Amino acid sequence: MSNLSVVEGVLERITYANEENGYTVARVDTGRGGGDLLTVVGALLGAQVGESLRMEGRWGSHPQYGKQFTVENYTTVLPATVQGIRRYLGSGLVKGIGPVFADRITQHFGMDTLKIIEEEPKRLIEVPGLGPKRTRKIADAWEEQKAIKEVMLFLQTVEVSTSIAVRIYKKYGDASISVVKNQPYRLAADVWGIGFLTADKIAQSVGIPHDSPERVKAGLQYALSQSADQGHCYLPEEQLIADAVKLLQVDTGLVIECLAELAEPDEESGEPGVVREKVPGSDGHEVTAVYLVPFHRAELSLSAQLLRLLRTEQDRMPAFHEVDWDKALGWLKGRTGVELAPEQEAAVKLALTQKVAVLTGGPGCGKSFTVRSIVELARAKKAKIVLAAPTGRAAKRLAELTGAEASTVHRLLELKPGGDAAYDKDRPLDADLVVVDEASMLDLLLANKLVKAVAPGAHLLFVGDVDQLPSVGAGEVLRDLLAEGGPVPAVRLTRVFRQAQQSGVVTNAHRINAGQHPVTDGMKDFFLFVEDDTEEVGRLTVDVAARRIPAKFGLDPRRDVQVLAPMHRGPAGAGTLNGLLQQAITPGRPDLAEKRFGGRVFRVGDKVTQIRNNYEKGTNGVFNGTVGVVTSLDPVDQRLTVLTDEDEEVPYEFDELDELAHAYAVTIHRSQGSEYPAVVIPVTTSAWMMLQRNLLYTAVTRAKKLVVLVGSRKAIGQAVRTVSAGRRCTALDFRLSGRTTRVDERR
């Protein structure tokens, strides 16, 4: 180690930080005066602006940036001058102290400041303007900072990024180091943002053997949760074993043994880790399905609850069995001034006479008007009506349409921390009719929670477009409900109404769904900018969304225009486009508060989206896909506030910012259930694997007024031609059909 040099200095700013591997480029003030800052690069994981660092490393030079220092490792040292202490405290490192209080505290205590905070924090009250409340807050923040530091230093040896270290500490507190050393695979299950691969890296560095059963079981559960992220409720056993062998690089025999053990009840919890059961596979042949327990439970429960609702003798809307339909529909026409088409009439009758029903159809076929008619008639008979949709935007639209209150499914059920609902089988919703719009977005777990809360005898209507992409979460609930020969009655609206035929958006959505090229010539609301080069597509997309559409149509680029990309990666992917759109729409300004987190910068005015379900946030949780705008950013209290599209102000601590992503551009999958006045869709051949008919169809149907495609005709052709290959692995349709297969005896 003798050839390492040592440099001490204050970390002034971080110019680049890669959260994945901790590689950081920063500027350090070594106190040489003249305002000269030294560029340091390397593993500065966990170092905060304002800290004094003692760094070991090597000198080198960079052709562009000149002399620089490559850090091998570092320790933080407490600053040695009053000025250093003031800067250290004022840098936003300790919650509750900003530059003003840092100044006052150091003026009062001078060189003893840090010793006082450390040993006699109660004395902070001597400082003018520091009340007992803030004093306590500072002392707590200091303690937490110290404890996190200790965990950080340990985790640095196993190469874990800062934000993840903070999360580990928040989850396990003082037990953090012991959990990481002794049960690293627990991290993958317990801590959001740590997958099996990170836990595996940690396990390796704390010496857990490659072929330990604990590792193999964790790997099997990881493979299943990965497949759930891809939408599958189970995996066929053979496929799971093959996936696990590839992932873990161990013997097939060991994987088979560990899978058998996982299926047995656990000694501590009495629960198995997985459930095996014979079900018909996608080709109709019997397969052994392996489920993670929550998905198996939810599938059994959802099918049982639906059958219970369908079969009950009770009816909370009995009036519609004796109703004179000609009279009722005549009254309705008087109210709305419009006559229902025959298939719409059939849907109205179905929803009001059957306990569970499905209404599906594409844009312009009158789904919304049919729902409004159903609600009007039910209201006329004094029925209690509850309207819900999976997203805030879709709920708002449903409320506007029916003139009745609508809420998200999460709010309706009052989901609590941990995901339990206030309404369930034992305490059902007081409703005679429950209507759920955008039902293609309902995943298995949410659908199960919802159906549980519907009272026996109430009517449940699912409304959605089954040709759109299936839900982000696991399952294909709407498609399974519509399965041929299933017990749930359904109406599919197919006729496009005359006024809708004039819309290029509606016409082209139906063309795409039928496997035909969209028409882009001479349309007032549907355009194509042809460009074959992927990077150029990215630049042009940004220009169209941030400048051209606002200039030509007077739309607000932040509120009214949404870029929808087939994939996240690549020069025309949502990730890159977000960076470019942020520069164009919310550029950095000296007077605009901002916060760098990992590789992203958040600013007041940014359009953002929540990327995980968090039941602890807001009044009833904030859910994956919720969109909002950053309204304030407080560096002293280290908090940022987002106004969501449900008009709720939600605070985020700075260490929670990995739950937020920018939303100027989102992937088409994430846009489900939302409508925007205008959408811009980059379609490039580099997204070849993703280009499928239901993807492009979903993107186009998100637009209310205007669609602009940017990209190559070849890529659009590929999307229109390609029908998505595989169904998801689900057995809900089989369970609803009441057919039986030989079932594993041990269930």
XYZ file of C-alpha atoms in Angstrom:
747
model
C 0.000 0.000 0.000
C 3.066 2.257 0.346
C 2.682 3.884 -3.051
C -0.717 5.392 -2.166
C -0.864 9.155 -1.612
C -3.108 10.820 0.955
C -5.207 13.922 0.254
C -7.406 15.768 2.748
C -10.114 18.217 1.737
C -13.750 19.269 1.923
C -16.171 17.713 -0.577
C -17.586 20.701 -2.459
C -19.795 19.086 -5.060
C -20.572 15.770 -6.711
C -20.593 16.169 -10.480
C -21.470 12.569 -11.324
C -22.437 9.543 -9.267
C -23.312 6.083 -10.488
C -25.658 4.480 -7.950
C -25.013 0.989 -9.307
C -21.270 0.766 -8.686
C -20.558 3.833 -6.554
C -18.205 5.401 -9.113
C -18.187 9.122 -8.367
C -16.642 12.240 -9.877
C -16.377 15.067 -7.355
C -14.683 18.384 -6.679
C -12.750 18.804 -3.453
C -11.383 21.937 -1.776
C -7.937 21.032 -0.433
C -7.563 24.445 1.206
C -4.813 25.591 -1.150
C -6.653 28.870 -1.580
C -7.253 30.737 -4.825
C -10.587 28.897 -5.188
C -8.839 25.968 -6.877
C -10.787 22.732 -6.645
C -9.296 19.301 -7.213
C -11.133 16.707 -9.288
C -11.318 13.317 -7.547
C -12.735 10.147 -9.069
C -13.469 6.679 -7.738
C -15.270 4.982 -4.895
C -16.668 7.861 -2.848
C -19.755 5.921 -1.878
C -21.686 7.564 0.953
C -19.610 10.760 1.106
C -21.773 13.858 1.489
C -21.161 17.389 0.291
C -19.655 19.448 3.123
C -17.789 16.568 4.730
C -14.025 16.672 5.332
C -12.469 13.596 3.763
C -9.141 11.870 4.164
C -8.619 10.038 0.858
C -6.022 7.456 -0.110
C -5.333 7.000 -3.779
C -3.167 7.789 -6.776
C -2.438 10.922 -8.744
C -3.029 10.895 -12.466
C -4.127 13.186 -15.232
C -7.053 13.273 -17.625
C -6.646 14.569 -21.209
C -9.675 16.844 -20.804
C -9.798 17.686 -17.073
C -6.080 17.812 -16.243
C -4.679 16.688 -12.898
C -6.933 14.394 -10.893
C -6.828 12.052 -7.935
C -8.210 8.488 -8.077
C -9.566 7.422 -4.687
C -9.037 3.842 -3.502
C -10.679 4.387 -0.113
C -11.577 7.227 2.204
C -12.603 8.071 5.765
C -14.506 11.116 6.943
C -12.667 13.316 9.407
C -14.303 15.997 11.473
C -13.355 19.447 10.176
C -10.505 21.119 12.039
C -11.401 24.820 11.702
C -14.403 26.861 12.768
C -14.976 27.760 9.121
C -14.852 24.040 8.233
C -17.324 23.205 10.999
C -19.701 25.921 9.822
C -19.567 24.649 6.227
C -19.942 21.058 7.376
C -23.083 21.814 9.390
C -24.538 24.213 6.812
C -24.272 21.773 3.919
C -27.637 20.123 4.610
C -25.944 17.076 6.080
C -27.734 17.207 9.417
C -31.497 17.532 9.142
C -32.769 20.729 10.710
C -29.554 22.741 10.312
C -29.147 25.021 7.328
C -26.541 27.748 6.680
C -28.280 30.243 9.033
C -28.298 27.994 12.099
C -24.845 26.610 11.269
C -23.621 30.170 11.465
C -25.323 30.854 14.805
C -24.251 27.568 16.398
C -20.587 27.919 15.415
C -20.562 31.565 16.506
C -21.781 30.430 19.919
C -19.642 27.315 20.484
C -16.697 27.829 18.108
C -14.302 24.862 17.926
C -16.352 22.946 20.533
C -19.452 22.868 18.305
C -19.208 19.225 17.186
C -18.232 18.038 20.656
C -21.316 19.789 22.097
C -23.682 18.232 19.507
C -22.103 14.851 20.176
C -21.896 14.928 23.998
C -24.230 17.613 25.365
C -26.821 18.300 22.632
C -29.210 19.841 25.195
C -26.879 22.875 25.356
C -27.849 23.783 21.763
C -30.796 25.548 23.354
C -28.347 28.311 24.350
C -28.176 29.357 20.696
C -30.615 32.217 19.884
C -33.639 30.901 17.944
C -33.052 27.197 18.623
C -36.077 25.941 20.579
C -36.259 22.579 22.380
C -38.072 21.001 19.422
C -35.367 21.843 16.873
C -32.617 20.994 19.375
C -34.061 17.511 19.833
C -34.428 17.111 16.075
C -30.771 18.040 15.520
C -29.583 15.622 18.230
C -31.645 12.759 16.724
C -30.460 13.517 13.192
C -26.841 13.532 14.423
C -27.263 10.145 16.138
C -28.892 8.618 13.070
C -26.183 10.077 10.860
C -23.524 8.456 13.078
C -25.255 5.074 13.107
C -25.783 5.171 9.348
C -22.093 6.056 8.903
C -21.076 2.924 10.796
C -23.352 0.754 8.658
C -22.086 2.576 5.544
C -18.455 1.876 6.379
C -19.217 -1.807 6.858
C -21.344 -1.957 3.690
C -18.615 -0.198 1.735
C -16.451 -3.260 2.223
C -19.186 -5.294 0.502
C -19.775 -2.628 -2.190
C -23.338 -1.527 -1.523
C -24.539 1.862 -2.786
C -25.358 4.665 -0.372
C -29.094 4.813 -0.903
C -29.363 1.076 -0.326
C -27.232 1.303 2.814
C -29.582 3.975 4.175
C -32.524 1.711 3.441
C -30.924 -1.271 5.137
C -30.318 0.901 8.182
C -33.914 2.181 8.202
C -35.230 -1.370 8.015
C -33.041 -3.073 10.641
C -31.525 -0.206 12.684
C -28.811 -1.472 15.016
C -29.267 -5.025 13.762
C -28.209 -3.990 10.221
C -24.652 -5.277 10.333
C -25.686 -8.584 11.888
C -28.405 -9.185 9.241
C -26.036 -8.339 6.397
C -23.366 -10.671 7.765
C -25.543 -13.598 8.764
C -28.700 -13.497 6.626
C -27.907 -11.472 3.510
C -30.644 -13.141 1.445
C -33.251 -11.650 3.777
C -32.369 -8.294 2.236
C -33.811 -9.308 -1.119
C -37.168 -10.108 0.467
C -37.287 -7.255 3.004
C -35.698 -4.190 1.434
C -37.157 -2.553 -1.652
C -34.454 -1.925 -4.255
C -32.342 -4.915 -3.275
C -32.832 -7.804 -5.620
C -31.337 -11.241 -5.400
C -28.288 -10.162 -7.406
C -27.265 -7.465 -4.904
C -27.969 -9.779 -1.953
C -25.954 -12.488 -3.711
C -22.984 -10.145 -4.142
C -23.143 -9.284 -0.436
C -23.478 -12.968 0.529
C -20.419 -13.782 -1.534
C -18.336 -11.111 0.162
C -19.386 -12.241 3.661
C -18.386 -15.791 2.742
C -21.643 -17.699 2.128
C -20.843 -20.707 -0.118
C -21.968 -20.746 -3.758
C -23.933 -23.981 -3.337
C -25.501 -23.303 0.064
C -29.182 -24.353 0.178
C -30.031 -20.902 1.539
C -28.650 -19.337 -1.657
C -30.482 -21.782 -3.920
C -33.840 -21.273 -2.182
C -33.429 -17.493 -2.351
C -32.566 -17.860 -6.046
C -35.696 -19.933 -6.736
C -37.911 -17.369 -5.029
C -36.144 -14.610 -6.941
C -36.771 -16.391 -10.263
C -40.476 -16.627 -9.369
C -40.705 -12.985 -8.344
C -38.939 -11.990 -11.583
C -41.559 -13.918 -13.534
C -44.294 -12.185 -11.488
C -42.752 -8.861 -12.544
C -43.181 -10.094 -16.107
C -46.847 -10.780 -15.381
C -46.891 -14.518 -14.622
C -48.778 -15.841 -11.584
C -46.805 -19.105 -11.651
C -44.054 -20.835 -13.605
C -44.159 -24.399 -14.898
C -41.806 -26.419 -12.691
C -39.453 -27.428 -15.535
C -39.037 -23.836 -16.627
C -38.405 -22.649 -13.061
C -35.708 -25.291 -12.536
C -34.020 -24.375 -15.830
C -34.163 -20.621 -14.985
C -32.695 -21.247 -11.520
C -29.840 -23.432 -12.812
C -28.921 -20.697 -15.294
C -29.155 -17.940 -12.671
C -27.292 -19.752 -9.893
C -24.814 -21.830 -11.940
C -25.342 -24.878 -9.698
C -26.361 -28.512 -10.290
C -29.912 -29.316 -11.401
C -30.127 -31.955 -8.664
C -29.442 -29.370 -5.948
C -32.117 -27.044 -7.370
C -34.685 -29.870 -7.408
C -33.889 -30.764 -3.771
C -34.150 -27.155 -2.617
C -37.434 -26.675 -4.489
C -38.888 -29.712 -2.681
C -37.772 -28.211 0.644
C -39.305 -24.833 -0.232
C -42.661 -26.499 -0.840
C -42.642 -27.885 2.730
C -43.939 -25.721 5.616
C -41.201 -23.598 7.174
C -40.265 -24.460 10.789
C -40.610 -20.878 12.050
C -43.640 -19.576 10.171
C -45.402 -22.852 9.363
C -45.824 -21.505 5.799
C -44.292 -23.084 2.707
C -42.115 -20.854 0.520
C -43.884 -21.975 -2.672
C -46.985 -23.949 -3.650
C -47.006 -26.652 -6.349
C -50.210 -27.579 -8.096
C -51.275 -29.263 -11.348
C -53.089 -26.910 -13.742
C -53.704 -26.829 -17.496
C -50.764 -25.038 -19.202
C -51.120 -22.547 -22.042
C -51.334 -25.394 -24.563
C -54.050 -27.153 -22.534
C -51.702 -29.924 -21.325
C -51.335 -30.414 -17.608
C -48.275 -28.772 -16.008
C -46.994 -28.610 -12.459
C -47.320 -24.948 -11.604
C -45.073 -23.419 -8.936
C -46.513 -20.323 -7.251
C -45.228 -17.879 -4.684
C -47.727 -18.172 -1.816
C -49.442 -14.732 -2.157
C -50.268 -15.340 -5.838
C -51.627 -18.828 -5.225
C -53.797 -17.561 -2.384
C -55.064 -14.634 -4.413
C -55.972 -16.812 -7.413
C -57.921 -19.298 -5.296
C -59.610 -16.505 -3.375
C -60.518 -14.377 -6.428
C -62.104 -17.292 -8.277
C -64.010 -18.411 -5.161
C -65.301 -14.876 -4.445
C -66.434 -14.335 -8.053
C -68.284 -17.656 -8.098
C -69.850 -16.807 -4.720
C -71.112 -13.455 -6.064
C -72.438 -15.094 -9.230
C -74.267 -17.872 -7.388
C -75.806 -16.023 -4.452
C -79.604 -15.884 -4.178
C -79.453 -12.391 -2.670
C -79.960 -9.347 -4.893
C -79.447 -5.760 -3.785
C -81.104 -4.417 -6.965
C -84.189 -6.655 -7.326
C -86.217 -3.907 -9.080
C -84.495 -4.626 -12.399
C -85.910 -8.139 -12.691
C -89.467 -6.845 -13.184
C -88.608 -3.657 -15.002
C -90.378 -2.618 -18.247
C -87.247 -2.133 -20.361
C -88.944 -0.193 -23.188
C -90.216 2.295 -20.637
C -86.898 2.464 -18.764
C -84.878 2.984 -21.953
C -87.388 5.580 -23.178
C -86.976 7.474 -19.886
C -83.207 7.253 -20.294
C -83.357 8.684 -23.831
C -85.360 11.600 -22.448
C -82.580 12.217 -19.914
C -79.613 11.917 -22.283
C -81.161 12.824 -25.633
C -79.454 9.809 -27.237
C -80.751 6.390 -28.160
C -78.658 3.379 -27.153
C -77.437 1.016 -29.884
C -78.643 -2.614 -29.505
C -75.326 -3.905 -28.091
C -75.275 -1.009 -25.603
C -78.827 -1.895 -24.517
C -77.717 -5.482 -23.971
C -74.841 -4.262 -21.783
C -77.147 -2.049 -19.693
C -79.565 -4.937 -19.067
C -76.698 -7.286 -18.243
C -75.113 -4.996 -15.656
C -78.402 -4.315 -13.913
C -79.670 -7.916 -13.819
C -76.483 -10.020 -13.432
C -74.344 -10.063 -10.285
C -71.006 -9.977 -12.150
C -70.603 -8.736 -15.734
C -67.947 -7.444 -18.125
C -68.236 -4.646 -20.671
C -65.376 -4.434 -23.165
C -64.679 -2.682 -26.476
C -62.305 -0.280 -28.217
C -62.318 3.521 -28.398
C -65.306 5.293 -29.969
C -67.663 2.335 -29.393
C -69.615 4.023 -26.620
C -68.289 2.248 -23.500
C -68.356 5.495 -21.536
C -71.876 6.389 -22.589
C -73.055 2.868 -21.720
C -71.549 3.175 -18.237
C -73.237 6.545 -17.803
C -76.570 4.988 -18.805
C -76.158 2.113 -16.329
C -75.383 4.581 -13.521
C -78.368 6.829 -14.450
C -80.820 3.916 -14.319
C -79.402 2.519 -11.074
C -79.576 5.993 -9.548
C -83.211 6.332 -10.601
C -83.964 3.232 -8.511
C -82.121 4.772 -5.526
C -79.296 2.236 -5.686
C -76.070 2.929 -3.797
C -73.369 3.201 -6.442
C -69.601 2.991 -6.007
C -67.298 3.882 -8.905
C -63.597 3.054 -8.992
C -60.615 2.810 -11.316
C -57.022 1.687 -10.816
C -55.425 5.131 -11.341
C -56.169 8.660 -10.176
C -56.544 9.922 -13.740
C -58.965 7.182 -14.733
C -61.035 7.784 -11.574
C -61.237 11.511 -12.357
C -62.435 10.738 -15.871
C -65.080 8.330 -14.558
C -66.345 10.993 -12.143
C -66.586 13.616 -14.918
C -68.435 11.153 -17.112
C -71.078 10.021 -14.614
C -71.370 13.124 -12.453
C -70.904 10.840 -9.427
C -67.932 10.465 -7.132
C -65.233 8.014 -8.200
C -62.029 7.014 -6.464
C -59.014 4.818 -7.026
C -59.437 1.203 -5.954
C -56.750 1.753 -3.301
C -58.604 4.673 -1.745
C -61.959 2.955 -2.019
C -60.701 -0.014 -0.007
C -58.673 2.246 2.305
C -55.556 0.139 1.984
C -53.362 0.354 5.053
C -49.618 -0.008 5.624
C -48.719 -3.594 4.807
C -51.433 -3.707 2.161
C -54.418 -4.779 4.281
C -57.712 -3.175 3.333
C -60.253 -1.569 5.668
C -62.986 -3.159 3.521
C -63.021 -6.902 2.914
C -65.219 -9.982 3.225
C -66.010 -9.283 6.876
C -66.642 -5.583 6.329
C -67.914 -5.204 2.754
C -68.552 -1.938 0.914
C -72.056 -0.565 1.398
C -72.877 -0.575 -2.300
C -75.569 -2.073 -4.536
C -73.583 -1.506 -7.728
C -69.792 -1.417 -8.022
C -68.355 -0.263 -11.370
C -64.615 -0.646 -12.069
C -63.309 1.167 -15.132
C -59.980 0.470 -16.918
C -60.237 -3.111 -15.703
C -57.459 -4.250 -18.081
C -55.108 -2.687 -15.516
C -56.312 -4.765 -12.577
C -53.668 -7.258 -11.542
C -54.451 -10.438 -9.627
C -53.615 -9.106 -6.147
C -55.630 -5.884 -6.477
C -58.593 -7.589 -8.160
C -58.695 -10.080 -5.291
C -58.744 -7.304 -2.663
C -61.507 -5.500 -4.557
C -63.792 -8.481 -5.169
C -63.460 -9.558 -1.519
C -64.982 -6.220 -0.497
C -68.124 -6.569 -2.673
C -71.152 -7.553 -0.584
C -73.160 -10.666 -1.575
C -76.113 -9.578 -3.723
C -74.361 -6.444 -4.992
C -73.709 -6.103 -8.732
C -70.133 -5.849 -9.951
C -69.340 -4.494 -13.424
C -65.848 -4.607 -14.943
C -65.332 -2.129 -17.801
C -62.197 -2.151 -19.920
C -60.523 -2.743 -23.258
C -59.193 -6.292 -23.361
C -57.026 -5.563 -26.437
C -54.807 -3.195 -24.476
C -51.681 -4.362 -22.689
C -52.398 -6.468 -19.629
C -51.747 -5.120 -16.120
C -48.259 -4.144 -14.960
C -48.651 -6.528 -12.008
C -49.072 -10.309 -12.369
C -52.197 -11.799 -13.922
C -54.526 -11.223 -16.882
C -57.709 -10.740 -14.940
C -59.871 -9.104 -17.607
C -58.867 -11.641 -20.261
C -59.450 -14.547 -17.852
C -62.924 -13.187 -17.000
C -63.720 -13.096 -20.720
C -62.403 -16.632 -21.382
C -64.660 -18.705 -23.609
C -67.028 -20.962 -21.736
C -66.424 -19.076 -18.488
C -69.236 -18.249 -16.053
C -69.049 -14.433 -16.267
C -71.501 -12.857 -18.751
C -70.018 -10.181 -21.027
C -70.838 -7.756 -23.830
C -68.268 -6.602 -26.374
C -69.047 -3.301 -28.099
C -67.744 -3.359 -31.679
C -69.553 -0.596 -33.576
C -67.648 2.692 -33.907
C -70.058 5.627 -33.649
C -70.315 8.127 -36.465
C -68.866 11.100 -34.587
C -65.915 8.952 -33.523
C -65.228 7.898 -37.126
C -64.080 11.454 -37.858
C -61.251 11.096 -35.340
C -57.931 9.926 -36.756
C -56.988 8.699 -33.283
C -60.014 6.381 -33.055
C -59.838 5.260 -36.707
C -56.143 4.401 -36.486
C -56.501 2.663 -33.125
C -58.995 0.281 -34.740
C -56.792 -0.119 -37.841
C -53.785 -1.032 -35.683
C -55.906 -3.477 -33.668
C -57.005 -5.104 -36.922
C -53.389 -5.428 -38.112
C -53.477 -2.560 -40.614
C -51.072 0.360 -40.991
C -52.299 3.647 -39.479
C -53.249 6.323 -42.008
C -51.033 9.364 -41.470
C -51.647 11.502 -44.554
C -54.133 14.357 -44.447
C -55.172 13.739 -40.823
C -55.797 16.709 -38.532
C -55.014 14.817 -35.324
C -52.631 12.003 -36.311
C -49.139 12.675 -37.689
C -46.002 10.759 -38.573
C -42.504 12.267 -38.657
C -40.388 9.778 -40.605
C -36.866 9.308 -39.250
C -34.780 6.120 -39.345
C -31.813 7.077 -37.176
C -32.564 6.218 -33.523
C -30.635 9.119 -31.968
C -32.294 11.551 -34.362
C -35.697 10.079 -33.383
C -34.874 10.929 -29.753
C -33.980 14.538 -30.586
C -36.987 15.003 -32.845
C -39.365 13.523 -30.231
C -38.167 16.103 -27.706
C -38.540 18.922 -30.228
C -42.108 17.833 -31.101
C -43.198 17.431 -27.461
C -41.498 20.476 -25.927
C -41.765 22.994 -28.762
C -43.750 22.104 -31.868
C -46.994 20.810 -30.298
C -47.169 23.689 -27.749
C -46.546 26.221 -30.555
C -49.065 24.776 -33.032
C -51.845 23.553 -30.717
C -51.365 25.791 -27.668
C -50.951 22.807 -25.328
C -48.888 22.944 -22.132
C -45.812 20.692 -22.631
C -45.818 19.587 -18.980
C -49.522 19.080 -18.357
C -51.007 18.191 -21.759
C -48.281 16.400 -23.722
C -46.945 12.964 -22.836
C -44.103 11.098 -24.519
C -44.730 7.332 -24.532
C -41.758 5.128 -25.396
C -41.858 1.371 -26.105
C -38.888 0.788 -23.819
C -36.828 2.448 -21.093
C -33.320 1.981 -22.517
C -31.622 3.375 -25.596
C -31.318 6.790 -27.277
C -35.077 6.963 -27.909
C -36.032 5.213 -24.653
C -37.907 6.819 -21.759
C -34.703 7.162 -19.678
C -32.731 9.271 -22.159
C -35.808 11.227 -23.294
C -36.594 12.202 -19.698
C -33.170 13.816 -19.378
C -33.577 15.733 -22.654
C -37.173 16.775 -21.936
C -36.249 17.982 -18.451
C -33.533 20.174 -20.030
C -36.083 21.557 -22.481
C -39.061 22.046 -20.124
C -37.577 22.544 -16.616
C -33.957 23.575 -17.159
C -31.709 24.357 -14.183
C -31.596 27.992 -13.086
C -29.534 29.630 -10.313
C -32.761 30.623 -8.472
C -34.437 27.204 -8.838
C -34.027 24.729 -5.966
C -32.731 21.325 -7.048
C -31.497 18.077 -5.510
C -29.163 15.574 -7.123
C -29.967 11.967 -6.250
C -27.914 9.186 -7.780
C -27.856 9.928 -11.483
C -30.941 12.203 -11.436
C -31.580 15.829 -10.586
C -34.950 16.840 -9.144
C -36.184 20.421 -9.543
C -39.256 22.362 -8.506
C -41.655 22.064 -11.467
C -40.487 18.571 -12.460
C -43.075 16.076 -13.655
C -42.508 12.883 -11.648
C -44.001 9.445 -11.068
C -43.958 7.061 -8.112
C -42.315 3.741 -9.065
C -43.372 1.433 -6.240
C -46.456 0.852 -4.099
C -45.851 2.593 -0.789
C -48.660 2.084 1.705
C -46.996 4.371 4.267
C -47.201 7.539 2.141
C -50.100 9.971 1.838
C -53.532 9.306 3.320
C -54.068 5.881 1.720
C -50.682 5.119 0.234
C -49.106 6.288 -2.998
C -49.016 3.705 -5.752
C -46.825 2.672 -8.628
C -47.734 4.919 -11.577
C -49.099 7.903 -9.611
C -47.966 11.066 -11.420
C -47.400 14.531 -9.979
C -45.386 17.744 -10.051
C -42.654 18.767 -7.605
C -44.000 21.854 -5.808
C -41.272 22.523 -3.219
C -37.788 21.442 -2.230
C -36.356 22.198 1.217
C -32.595 21.563 1.584
C -32.620 22.201 5.353
C -35.387 19.748 6.244
C -34.229 17.578 3.333
C -37.703 17.193 1.969
C -39.355 17.512 -1.417
C -43.134 17.810 -1.942
C -45.134 16.415 -4.850
C -48.667 17.434 -5.784
C -50.124 14.220 -7.240
C -52.768 13.947 -9.957
C -55.190 13.049 -7.157
C -54.576 16.580 -5.777
C -52.764 15.312 -2.711
C -49.560 16.922 -1.423
C -47.104 14.143 -0.584
C -43.757 14.804 1.152
C -40.624 12.793 0.276
C -37.526 12.751 2.466
C -34.387 13.136 0.343
C -33.369 9.548 1.125
C -36.657 8.299 -0.390
C -36.072 9.891 -3.775
C -35.332 6.549 -5.394
C -39.110 5.975 -5.272
C -39.546 8.824 -7.764
C -38.626 8.939 -11.434
C -39.116 11.715 -13.959
C -42.299 11.368 -16.008
C -41.852 13.689 -18.996
C -41.481 10.403 -20.884
C -42.835 7.103 -19.578
C -42.897 3.617 -21.033
C -46.172 2.643 -22.694
C -46.640 -0.035 -20.009
C -46.615 2.649 -17.321
C -49.154 4.822 -19.169
C -52.036 2.360 -18.871
C -55.271 3.823 -17.574
C -54.116 7.399 -18.182
C -55.381 9.735 -20.866
C -53.510 12.756 -22.186
C -54.617 15.469 -24.631
C -51.580 14.696 -26.831
C -49.126 11.807 -27.026
C -45.824 11.556 -28.878
C -44.594 8.017 -29.583
C -41.035 7.291 -30.747
C -41.064 4.025 -32.725
C -37.613 2.777 -33.719
C -36.197 -0.490 -34.980
C -33.912 -0.554 -31.916
C -37.033 -1.370 -29.871
C -37.642 -4.369 -32.197
C -38.224 -6.925 -29.412
C -40.881 -4.741 -27.786
C -42.796 -3.786 -30.901
C -46.161 -5.513 -30.689
C -49.658 -4.663 -31.772
C -51.181 -4.305 -28.290
C -48.283 -2.022 -27.269
C -48.829 0.457 -30.130
C -52.623 0.166 -29.734
C -52.383 0.980 -26.005
C -50.151 4.005 -26.741
C -52.480 5.417 -29.409
C -55.600 4.934 -27.262
C -54.041 7.084 -24.471
C -54.565 10.214 -26.604
C -57.710 12.322 -26.399
C -56.951 14.770 -29.215
C -53.627 14.223 -30.904
C -51.075 11.513 -31.741
C -47.641 12.124 -33.255
C -45.558 9.086 -34.226
C -41.834 9.731 -34.684
C -39.740 7.020 -36.290
C -39.470 4.530 -39.108
C -42.257 3.041 -41.207
C -40.483 -0.304 -40.933
C -40.709 -0.253 -37.124
C -44.394 0.746 -37.226
C -45.025 -2.108 -39.670
C -43.308 -4.538 -37.311
C -45.485 -3.358 -34.394
C -48.714 -3.649 -36.381
C -47.875 -7.148 -37.680
C -46.672 -8.697 -34.416
C -49.329 -10.213 -32.198
C -47.915 -10.796 -28.736
C -46.737 -14.369 -28.624
C -47.306 -15.829 -25.206
C -50.213 -15.688 -22.833
C -49.230 -15.108 -19.233
C -49.111 -18.118 -16.948
C -52.347 -17.809 -14.982
C -54.949 -20.367 -13.943
C -57.801 -18.012 -13.043
C -59.822 -18.934 -16.152
C -59.391 -22.634 -15.303
C -60.468 -22.094 -11.674
C -63.528 -20.083 -12.756
C -64.575 -22.753 -15.244
C -65.095 -25.227 -12.402
C -63.226 -27.946 -14.320
C -60.926 -30.025 -12.163
C -57.528 -31.485 -12.777
C -55.739 -33.994 -10.568
C -54.417 -31.840 -7.790
C -51.289 -32.320 -5.721
C -52.527 -34.156 -2.585
C -50.407 -32.119 -0.211
C -52.222 -28.864 -0.877
